[in-house]
Amino acid sequence: MKFAFSEISLPKRGSLAVPVFADNTLSPMAQDVDDITGGVLSRALETSRFKGKKGDLLEILAPQDMDVSRVVLFGVGEPEDLKLVDFESLGGSLVRKLNTSGARNVTVILDGLESNDLRDNEAAAHVAFGAKLGSYRFAKYKTDEDDASEPSLLRMTVACKASSGARKLFTDLEAIAEGVFLTRDLVSEPANILYPESFADKCRELTSLGVEVEILDEDKMARLGMGALLGVGQGSVRESRMAIMRWNGAPNKKSKKPIAFVGKGVCFDTGGISLKPGPGMEEMKWDMGGAGTVTGLMKALAGRKAKVNVIGVVALVENMPDGNAQRPGDIVTSMSGQTIEILNTDAEGRLVLADALWYTQDRFDPELMIDLATLTGAIIITLGHENAGLFANNDDLADQIFSAGKTVGEGVWRLPMQPEYAKQVKSPIADLQNIGTGGRGAGSIVAAEFLQKFVNDTPWAHLDIAGMAWSKKDTSTVPKGGTGYGVRLLDQFIRKNHEGK
Ligand code: BES
Ligand code: MN
Ligand code: ZN
């Protein structure tokens, strides 16, 4: 789909979308359309339940005395209340509606929004951004055209008062959307296609955007002493990999310490010898969601040429039961030197992250480090699918991530860390054990405490995204499947706190 911006005027053909405010007050352009058509809009409003509320949509086909093929009325409620995410939802719902209706071109008129604090160009750019995010599909395995129900919409023009400014802002947003799409693609891809090596190949493709990519194979990781990560992968015929992506965009390149992102990339999690139950196991193809977000984020940052130095590290393994698989009771030595007693082979994410976090900190001495992982089922019990769990050793960092989440509409909620929980991962015969002594209690916190054993004094945050990486229902900007959660959140975090935007 293509996007364009124009000044406010009525289009000659295609479809037209115009705003309606609370209590069905028409925008000036909507009023013009009503006049031209001899009151078609007013009559349509009278006979429907449309109230001009945020999210209301009403489609009028073949309006009389106009060449446009349809007029879509969109409710905006009280315009002064609209936030960026509302404009994104608007774009997303329009695109989703029109894609199934046969429309090919639409002009969205943003008029009558003077009372809104946002600048016109921002509002317009975010309508297009939301539309782009909502237009995503994962249809590559649909071979039957009819079944795939090809979307009809090819072009959206957003008409606003500041179209050249909007066009400029949208360039960056489009790069971010491309990052989100890469994450969604990776997360939705099945594990017979996306496994550690092929995932690493996907990372390598980012070199075309100027990202430096380095891949560690099993020999290299063994020499580095990554016994925790390698233990998880040893039951799989697919070899483990670690991919390191670097984007050096800071103006005074060398001097600036990088910001590091680390992702759990378990390309399939059967649980290993501590095998998971069969029903629902297919979901574990998206247990690489953290790595997917880190990779999509690198694409977004490189795509918009972010003025910051960033490292993205993804730890890629497959957790399988096998004659060669790791057993409950095994003791492995992590790169940090700490030994770990494996009491449950299904608590594997923390094992791969242990070595990935240590490696990242040891090699790059980052200014701060944020990891993302579909780490625990318990976080879904705690927070459902509305917020990721946030854990941090630094209050400022936690606050910054929280407020970035508010801005872009990707929720995070902080949970506590304290020594009482950390005690639970001490093993009687090794330094650590990979599950807590507290049974099902505080599972997500105990997992975070385990991770913290591999972080020194680097400011660090951990996002447990098990409830966020995948969605079973459509929303206006996030179709069901891989959500791409975290790319916009962390892009905003960087933009706000590390690029002075
Ligand atoms: N990948 C799972 C966590 C998960 C569960 C993600 C559901 C998404 C949806 C993780 O590796 C896991 O199996 N965790 C165990 C930990 C337990 C053994 C301490 C869990 O949550 O049950
Ligand atoms: Mn597991
Ligand atoms: Zn897992």
Coordinates of C-alpha atoms and ligand atoms in Angstrom, one line a residue:
M1 CA 0.0 0.0 0.0
K2 CA 1.2 3.5 -0.9
F3 CA 0.7 6.7 1.2
A4 CA 0.5 10.3 0.2
F5 CA -0.3 13.6 1.8
S6 CA -2.1 16.6 0.3
E7 CA -3.7 19.9 1.3
I8 CA -7.4 19.8 2.2
S9 CA -9.7 19.6 -0.8
L10 CA -12.4 17.2 -2.1
P11 CA -11.0 14.4 -4.3
K12 CA -12.5 13.9 -7.7
R13 CA -12.8 10.1 -7.5
G14 CA -12.0 7.1 -5.4
S15 CA -13.3 7.0 -1.8
L16 CA -13.5 9.8 0.6
A17 CA -13.4 9.8 4.4
V18 CA -14.5 12.7 6.5
P19 CA -14.7 13.4 10.3
V20 CA -17.8 13.7 12.4
F21 CA -17.6 15.0 15.9
A22 CA -19.6 14.2 19.1
D23 CA -23.3 14.3 18.7
N24 CA -23.0 14.0 14.9
T25 CA -21.5 17.5 14.3
L26 CA -20.1 17.4 10.8
S27 CA -16.6 18.8 10.0
P28 CA -16.6 21.7 7.5
M29 CA -15.7 19.4 4.7
A30 CA -18.3 16.8 5.7
Q31 CA -20.8 19.7 5.7
D32 CA -19.8 20.6 2.2
V33 CA -20.3 17.0 1.1
D34 CA -23.7 17.0 2.8
D35 CA -24.6 20.2 0.9
I36 CA -23.4 18.9 -2.5
T37 CA -25.3 15.6 -2.1
G38 CA -28.5 17.2 -1.0
G39 CA -28.3 16.0 2.6
V40 CA -27.2 12.4 2.1
L41 CA -24.9 12.4 5.1
S42 CA -27.5 13.8 7.5
R43 CA -30.1 11.3 6.3
A44 CA -27.6 8.4 6.7
L45 CA -26.7 9.6 10.2
E46 CA -30.4 9.8 11.2
T47 CA -31.1 6.2 10.2
S48 CA -28.0 4.6 11.8
R49 CA -26.6 4.1 15.3
F50 CA -23.5 6.2 14.4
K51 CA -23.1 8.9 17.1
G52 CA -19.8 10.5 16.1
K53 CA -18.0 8.6 18.9
K54 CA -14.3 7.8 18.6
G55 CA -14.1 4.6 16.5
D56 CA -17.6 4.9 14.9
L57 CA -17.6 4.3 11.1
L58 CA -20.3 4.6 8.5
E59 CA -20.0 3.8 4.8
I60 CA -22.2 5.5 2.3
L61 CA -22.0 4.1 -1.3
A62 CA -22.4 6.0 -4.5
P63 CA -23.4 9.4 -3.1
Q64 CA -25.6 11.4 -5.5
D65 CA -24.1 14.4 -7.4
M66 CA -20.5 13.4 -6.7
D67 CA -18.0 11.3 -8.6
V68 CA -16.5 9.7 -5.6
S69 CA -17.6 6.1 -5.1
R70 CA -18.1 6.2 -1.4
V71 CA -18.0 8.5 1.6
V72 CA -16.9 7.0 4.9
L73 CA -17.8 9.0 8.0
F74 CA -15.5 8.5 10.9
G75 CA -16.4 9.5 14.4
V76 CA -13.7 11.4 16.4
G77 CA -15.7 12.3 19.6
E78 CA -14.3 15.4 21.2
P79 CA -11.3 16.4 19.0
E80 CA -9.4 18.1 21.8
D81 CA -9.0 14.7 23.5
L82 CA -7.4 12.9 20.6
K83 CA -3.9 11.4 21.1
L84 CA -1.4 10.1 18.6
V85 CA -2.6 6.5 19.2
D86 CA -6.2 7.6 18.4
F87 CA -5.1 8.9 15.0
E88 CA -3.3 5.6 14.5
S89 CA -6.4 3.6 15.4
L90 CA -8.4 5.8 13.0
G91 CA -6.0 5.0 10.1
G92 CA -6.0 1.3 11.0
S93 CA -9.8 1.0 11.2
L94 CA -10.3 2.8 7.9
V95 CA -7.8 0.6 6.1
R96 CA -9.3 -2.6 7.6
K97 CA -12.8 -1.6 6.6
L98 CA -11.9 -0.5 3.1
N99 CA -9.7 -3.5 2.3
T100 CA -12.7 -5.8 2.4
S101 CA -15.0 -3.4 0.6
G102 CA -13.4 -3.1 -2.8
A103 CA -12.1 0.4 -2.5
R104 CA -8.8 1.0 -4.2
N105 CA -8.0 4.7 -3.3
V106 CA -9.1 6.7 -0.3
T107 CA -8.6 10.3 0.7
V108 CA -8.9 10.9 4.4
I109 CA -9.7 14.5 5.2
L110 CA -8.5 15.8 8.6
D111 CA -10.3 19.0 9.1
G112 CA -12.0 20.7 12.0
L113 CA -9.3 19.5 14.4
E114 CA -8.1 23.0 15.5
S115 CA -8.8 22.3 19.1
N116 CA -6.4 19.5 19.2
D117 CA -3.0 20.1 20.8
L118 CA -1.1 17.9 18.3
R119 CA 0.3 19.6 15.3
D120 CA -1.6 18.8 12.1
N121 CA 1.4 17.2 10.5
E122 CA 1.8 14.8 13.4
A123 CA -1.9 13.8 13.4
A124 CA -1.8 13.2 9.6
A125 CA 1.4 11.2 9.7
H126 CA 0.1 9.0 12.5
V127 CA -3.1 8.3 10.6
A128 CA -1.0 7.0 7.7
F129 CA 1.2 5.1 10.2
G130 CA -1.8 3.4 11.8
A131 CA -3.1 2.5 8.4
K132 CA 0.2 1.0 7.4
L133 CA 0.4 -1.0 10.6
G134 CA -3.2 -2.2 10.2
S135 CA -2.6 -3.2 6.6
Y136 CA -0.1 -5.9 7.5
R137 CA -0.9 -9.5 6.5
F138 CA 1.1 -12.8 6.8
A139 CA -0.3 -14.5 3.7
K140 CA 2.8 -16.1 2.2
Y141 CA 1.5 -19.6 2.7
K142 CA -1.9 -19.0 1.2
T143 CA -1.8 -20.4 -2.3
D144 CA -5.5 -19.9 -3.1
E145 CA -6.1 -16.3 -4.1
D146 CA -9.8 -16.4 -3.1
D147 CA -9.1 -17.8 0.3
A148 CA -6.4 -15.2 0.8
S149 CA -9.0 -12.5 0.2
E150 CA -6.6 -10.0 -1.5
P151 CA -7.0 -6.6 0.2
S152 CA -8.4 -4.0 -2.2
L153 CA -6.9 -0.8 -1.0
L154 CA -3.8 0.4 -2.9
R155 CA -3.4 4.0 -1.9
M156 CA -4.3 6.3 1.0
T157 CA -4.0 10.1 0.8
V158 CA -4.2 12.0 4.0
A159 CA -5.4 15.6 3.4
C160 CA -4.3 18.0 6.1
K161 CA -3.1 21.6 6.6
A162 CA 0.6 20.7 6.8
S163 CA 1.0 18.1 4.2
S164 CA 4.7 18.6 3.5
G165 CA 5.5 18.3 7.3
A166 CA 3.4 15.2 7.5
R167 CA 5.2 13.6 4.5
K168 CA 8.5 14.3 6.3
L169 CA 7.4 12.8 9.6
F170 CA 6.0 9.8 7.8
T171 CA 9.4 8.9 6.3
D172 CA 10.6 7.9 9.8
L173 CA 7.3 6.2 10.8
E174 CA 7.4 4.1 7.6
A175 CA 10.9 2.9 8.6
I176 CA 9.5 2.0 12.0
A177 CA 6.6 0.1 10.5
E178 CA 9.0 -1.9 8.3
G179 CA 10.8 -2.9 11.5
V180 CA 7.4 -3.9 13.1
F181 CA 6.6 -5.9 10.0
L182 CA 9.9 -7.8 10.1
T183 CA 9.2 -8.7 13.8
R184 CA 5.7 -9.9 12.9
D185 CA 7.1 -11.9 10.0
L186 CA 9.7 -13.6 12.2
V187 CA 7.2 -14.3 14.9
S188 CA 4.6 -15.8 12.6
E189 CA 7.1 -18.0 10.7
P190 CA 6.9 -21.7 11.6
A191 CA 9.9 -23.4 13.1
N192 CA 10.6 -25.7 10.2
I193 CA 11.4 -22.5 8.2
L194 CA 12.8 -20.3 10.9
Y195 CA 15.4 -22.0 13.0
P196 CA 18.7 -20.6 14.5
E197 CA 20.7 -20.7 11.3
S198 CA 17.9 -19.3 9.1
F199 CA 17.1 -16.7 11.7
A200 CA 20.7 -15.6 11.7
D201 CA 20.5 -15.3 7.9
K202 CA 17.6 -12.9 8.4
C203 CA 19.7 -10.8 10.7
R204 CA 22.5 -10.8 8.1
E205 CA 20.1 -9.2 5.6
L206 CA 20.1 -6.0 7.7
T207 CA 23.7 -5.4 6.4
S208 CA 22.0 -3.8 3.4
L209 CA 20.8 -1.0 5.7
G210 CA 24.2 -0.4 7.1
V211 CA 23.9 -2.7 10.2
E212 CA 27.1 -4.7 11.0
V213 CA 26.3 -8.3 11.6
E214 CA 28.4 -11.0 13.2
I215 CA 27.2 -14.6 13.8
L216 CA 28.7 -16.9 16.4
D217 CA 28.4 -20.6 15.7
E218 CA 28.5 -23.4 18.3
D219 CA 32.3 -23.8 18.2
K220 CA 32.8 -20.1 18.8
M221 CA 30.3 -20.1 21.6
A222 CA 31.9 -23.2 23.2
R223 CA 35.2 -21.4 23.1
L224 CA 33.6 -18.5 24.9
G225 CA 32.3 -20.9 27.6
M226 CA 28.5 -20.4 26.9
G227 CA 27.6 -23.7 28.5
A228 CA 24.1 -22.5 29.6
L229 CA 23.0 -21.6 26.1
L230 CA 24.6 -24.6 24.4
G231 CA 23.0 -27.0 26.9
V232 CA 19.6 -25.8 25.8
G233 CA 20.4 -26.4 22.1
Q234 CA 22.1 -29.7 22.4
G235 CA 19.0 -31.8 21.9
S236 CA 18.3 -30.3 18.6
V237 CA 19.6 -31.2 15.1
R238 CA 19.5 -27.5 14.4
E239 CA 22.7 -25.9 15.5
S240 CA 22.5 -22.9 17.9
R241 CA 23.6 -19.4 16.9
M242 CA 24.1 -16.0 18.3
A243 CA 23.7 -13.0 16.1
I244 CA 25.2 -9.6 17.0
M245 CA 23.9 -6.6 15.1
R246 CA 25.5 -3.1 15.5
W247 CA 24.1 0.2 14.3
N248 CA 26.6 3.1 14.8
G249 CA 24.5 6.2 14.2
A250 CA 25.8 8.5 16.9
P251 CA 27.4 11.7 15.5
N252 CA 30.7 11.3 17.3
K253 CA 30.9 7.6 16.6
K254 CA 33.5 5.9 18.7
S255 CA 33.3 7.7 22.0
K256 CA 29.7 6.9 22.7
K257 CA 28.9 3.7 24.6
P258 CA 26.2 1.7 22.9
I259 CA 22.7 0.9 24.1
A260 CA 22.2 -2.9 24.1
F261 CA 19.2 -5.0 23.4
V262 CA 19.2 -8.7 24.0
G263 CA 16.5 -11.1 22.8
K264 CA 15.4 -14.7 23.7
G265 CA 15.4 -16.6 20.4
V266 CA 14.0 -20.0 21.2
C267 CA 12.9 -20.9 17.7
F268 CA 10.8 -23.7 19.1
D269 CA 10.2 -24.7 22.8
T270 CA 9.0 -28.2 23.3
G271 CA 10.1 -27.9 26.9
G272 CA 12.9 -30.5 26.2
I273 CA 12.9 -33.6 28.4
S274 CA 10.6 -31.7 30.8
L275 CA 8.2 -31.9 27.8
K276 CA 5.3 -29.5 27.5
P277 CA 1.7 -30.9 27.1
G278 CA 0.7 -31.4 23.4
P279 CA -2.3 -29.1 23.1
G280 CA -1.2 -25.6 22.3
M281 CA 2.4 -26.5 21.8
E282 CA 2.3 -25.0 18.3
E283 CA 2.3 -21.6 20.0
M284 CA 5.9 -22.2 21.0
K285 CA 7.0 -21.4 17.4
W286 CA 6.8 -17.8 18.7
D287 CA 9.1 -18.3 21.7
M288 CA 11.7 -16.3 19.7
G289 CA 9.5 -13.2 20.1
G290 CA 12.2 -11.3 22.1
A291 CA 14.8 -11.9 19.4
G292 CA 12.1 -11.0 16.8
T293 CA 11.6 -7.6 18.5
V294 CA 15.3 -6.9 18.8
T295 CA 15.8 -7.7 15.1
G296 CA 12.8 -5.6 14.0
L297 CA 14.0 -2.8 16.2
M298 CA 17.5 -2.8 14.6
K299 CA 15.8 -2.6 11.2
A300 CA 13.6 0.3 12.3
L301 CA 16.6 2.2 13.8
A302 CA 18.8 1.7 10.8
G303 CA 15.9 2.4 8.5
R304 CA 15.4 5.8 10.0
K305 CA 19.1 6.4 10.5
A306 CA 18.8 6.9 14.3
K307 CA 21.5 9.0 15.8
V308 CA 22.6 6.5 18.4
N309 CA 24.9 3.6 18.8
V310 CA 23.0 0.4 19.4
I311 CA 23.8 -3.3 19.8
G312 CA 21.3 -6.0 19.2
V313 CA 22.1 -9.5 20.4
V314 CA 19.8 -12.5 19.7
A315 CA 20.4 -15.9 21.3
L316 CA 19.0 -18.5 18.9
V317 CA 18.4 -22.1 19.9
E318 CA 15.8 -24.9 19.6
N319 CA 14.7 -26.7 22.8
M320 CA 14.0 -30.4 21.8
P321 CA 13.8 -33.7 23.7
D322 CA 16.3 -36.1 22.3
G323 CA 18.9 -38.8 23.2
N324 CA 21.4 -36.0 23.3
A325 CA 19.2 -33.5 25.1
Q326 CA 20.0 -31.9 28.5
R327 CA 18.5 -33.8 31.4
P328 CA 16.8 -32.5 34.6
G329 CA 19.6 -32.6 37.2
D330 CA 22.4 -31.7 34.8
I331 CA 24.8 -29.0 35.9
V332 CA 26.2 -26.6 33.3
T333 CA 28.8 -23.8 33.5
S334 CA 27.7 -20.4 32.2
M335 CA 30.1 -18.0 30.5
S336 CA 30.0 -15.9 33.7
G337 CA 31.6 -18.9 35.5
Q338 CA 28.5 -19.5 37.6
T339 CA 27.3 -23.1 37.6
I340 CA 23.6 -23.9 37.1
E341 CA 21.7 -26.9 38.1
I342 CA 19.0 -27.6 35.5
L343 CA 15.9 -28.7 37.5
N344 CA 13.4 -28.1 34.6
T345 CA 14.5 -28.1 31.0
D346 CA 11.5 -26.0 30.1
A347 CA 12.9 -23.1 32.0
E348 CA 15.3 -22.6 29.1
G349 CA 14.9 -19.0 28.2
R350 CA 16.7 -17.8 31.3
L351 CA 19.6 -20.1 30.4
V352 CA 20.1 -18.7 26.9
L353 CA 19.7 -15.2 28.2
A354 CA 22.2 -15.8 31.0
D355 CA 25.0 -16.2 28.5
A356 CA 23.7 -13.6 26.1
L357 CA 23.4 -10.9 28.8
W358 CA 26.9 -11.8 30.2
Y359 CA 28.5 -11.7 26.7
T360 CA 26.8 -8.4 25.8
Q361 CA 27.9 -6.7 29.0
D362 CA 31.4 -8.2 29.0
R363 CA 32.2 -7.4 25.4
F364 CA 30.4 -4.1 24.8
D365 CA 30.3 -2.4 28.2
P366 CA 26.9 -0.9 27.2
E367 CA 25.5 2.3 28.7
L368 CA 22.4 0.3 29.5
M369 CA 21.0 -3.1 28.6
I370 CA 17.4 -4.2 27.9
D371 CA 16.4 -7.7 27.3
L372 CA 13.1 -9.0 25.8
A373 CA 11.8 -12.5 26.3
T374 CA 8.7 -14.6 26.1
L375 CA 10.0 -15.9 29.4
T376 CA 7.2 -17.1 31.6
G377 CA 3.6 -18.3 31.3
A378 CA 3.2 -16.7 34.8
I379 CA 3.4 -13.2 33.3
I380 CA 0.2 -14.0 31.3
I381 CA -1.5 -15.0 34.6
T382 CA -0.4 -11.7 36.2
L383 CA -0.9 -9.1 33.4
G384 CA -2.9 -10.9 30.7
H385 CA -2.4 -9.4 27.2
E386 CA -2.5 -5.7 28.1
N387 CA 1.0 -5.1 29.5
A388 CA 4.5 -6.7 29.4
G389 CA 6.1 -7.3 32.7
L390 CA 8.9 -4.8 33.4
F391 CA 11.8 -5.6 35.8
A392 CA 14.8 -3.3 36.4
N393 CA 17.8 -2.6 38.6
N394 CA 17.4 1.1 37.9
D395 CA 14.4 3.3 38.6
D396 CA 15.1 6.0 35.9
L397 CA 15.4 3.3 33.2
A398 CA 12.2 1.7 34.4
D399 CA 10.4 5.1 34.4
Q400 CA 11.6 5.9 30.9
I401 CA 10.4 2.6 29.5
F402 CA 7.1 3.0 31.2
S403 CA 6.5 6.5 29.8
A404 CA 7.6 5.4 26.3
G405 CA 4.9 2.7 26.5
K406 CA 2.3 5.3 27.4
T407 CA 3.2 7.4 24.4
V408 CA 3.0 4.7 21.8
G409 CA 0.3 2.6 23.4
E410 CA 2.4 -0.5 24.2
G411 CA 1.8 -1.2 27.8
V412 CA 4.4 -2.1 30.4
W413 CA 3.9 -2.6 34.2
R414 CA 6.7 -2.9 36.6
L415 CA 7.0 -5.8 39.1
P416 CA 9.3 -5.9 42.1
M417 CA 12.7 -7.5 42.5
Q418 CA 14.2 -8.1 45.9
P419 CA 16.7 -10.4 47.7
E420 CA 13.9 -12.6 49.2
Y421 CA 13.0 -13.7 45.7
A422 CA 16.6 -14.0 44.5
K423 CA 17.3 -16.6 47.3
Q424 CA 14.9 -19.0 45.5
V425 CA 17.4 -19.6 42.7
K426 CA 20.3 -20.8 44.9
S427 CA 21.0 -24.4 44.4
P428 CA 22.2 -26.8 47.2
I429 CA 24.9 -28.2 45.0
A430 CA 25.6 -25.6 42.3
D431 CA 25.7 -21.8 42.3
L432 CA 22.2 -21.5 40.9
Q433 CA 19.2 -23.5 39.9
N434 CA 17.0 -22.7 37.0
I435 CA 13.7 -22.7 38.8
G436 CA 12.7 -21.3 42.1
T437 CA 11.9 -23.2 45.3
G438 CA 8.6 -21.4 45.7
G439 CA 6.6 -23.7 43.3
R440 CA 4.2 -21.7 41.2
G441 CA 4.5 -18.5 43.3
A442 CA 6.0 -15.4 41.7
G443 CA 7.3 -17.3 38.7
S444 CA 8.0 -14.2 36.5
I445 CA 9.8 -12.4 39.3
V446 CA 12.0 -15.4 40.2
A447 CA 12.9 -15.7 36.5
A448 CA 13.9 -12.0 36.4
E449 CA 16.0 -12.6 39.6
F450 CA 17.8 -15.4 37.8
L451 CA 18.6 -13.1 34.9
Q452 CA 19.9 -10.5 37.3
K453 CA 22.6 -12.9 38.4
F454 CA 24.2 -12.3 35.0
V455 CA 24.1 -8.5 35.2
N456 CA 26.8 -6.5 37.0
D457 CA 26.1 -2.8 37.7
T458 CA 25.0 -2.0 34.1
P459 CA 21.6 -0.3 34.2
W460 CA 19.4 -3.1 33.1
A461 CA 15.7 -3.8 32.4
H462 CA 14.0 -7.0 31.4
L463 CA 10.6 -7.2 29.6
D464 CA 8.7 -10.4 29.8
I465 CA 6.6 -10.3 26.7
A466 CA 5.0 -13.7 26.8
G467 CA 1.6 -12.1 26.9
M468 CA 2.3 -9.6 24.2
A469 CA 4.2 -11.1 21.3
W470 CA 1.2 -13.0 19.8
S471 CA -2.4 -12.0 19.5
K472 CA -5.4 -14.2 18.9
K473 CA -7.6 -11.2 18.0
D474 CA -7.4 -8.3 15.6
T475 CA -7.2 -4.7 16.6
S476 CA -7.2 -1.7 14.3
T477 CA -3.4 -1.5 14.1
V478 CA -2.4 -5.0 15.1
P479 CA -3.8 -7.9 13.1
K480 CA -3.9 -11.3 14.8
G481 CA -0.7 -13.3 14.8
G482 CA 2.7 -11.9 15.6
T483 CA 2.2 -8.4 17.0
G484 CA 5.6 -6.7 16.6
Y485 CA 5.2 -5.6 20.3
G486 CA 8.2 -3.7 21.6
V487 CA 9.6 -2.2 18.4
R488 CA 7.6 1.1 18.7
L489 CA 8.1 1.1 22.5
L490 CA 11.9 0.9 22.3
D491 CA 12.2 3.1 19.3
Q492 CA 10.3 5.8 21.3
F493 CA 12.5 5.1 24.3
I494 CA 15.6 5.8 22.2
R495 CA 14.1 8.7 20.4
K496 CA 13.1 10.4 23.7
N497 CA 16.0 9.6 25.9
H498 CA 19.0 9.1 23.6
E499 CA 18.4 11.3 20.6
G500 CA 17.0 14.3 22.3
K501 CA 13.8 14.2 20.2
Ligands
BES1 N1 8.4 -20.1 26.6 C1 7.9 -20.5 27.9 C2 7.0 -19.4 28.5 C3 5.8 -19.1 27.7 C4 4.6 -19.7 28.0 C5 5.7 -18.2 26.7 C6 3.4 -19.5 27.4 C7 4.6 -17.9 26.0 C8 3.4 -18.5 26.4 C9 9.1 -20.7 28.8 O1 10.2 -21.2 28.3 C10 8.6 -21.7 29.8 O2 8.3 -22.8 29.5 N2 8.5 -21.3 31.1 C11 8.0 -22.1 32.1 C12 8.9 -21.9 33.3 C13 8.7 -22.9 34.4 C14 9.2 -24.2 34.0 C15 9.5 -22.4 35.6 C16 6.6 -21.7 32.4 O3 6.2 -20.6 32.3 O4 5.8 -22.6 32.7
MN2 MN 10.2 -23.3 28.1
ZN3 ZN 10.5 -20.8 26.3

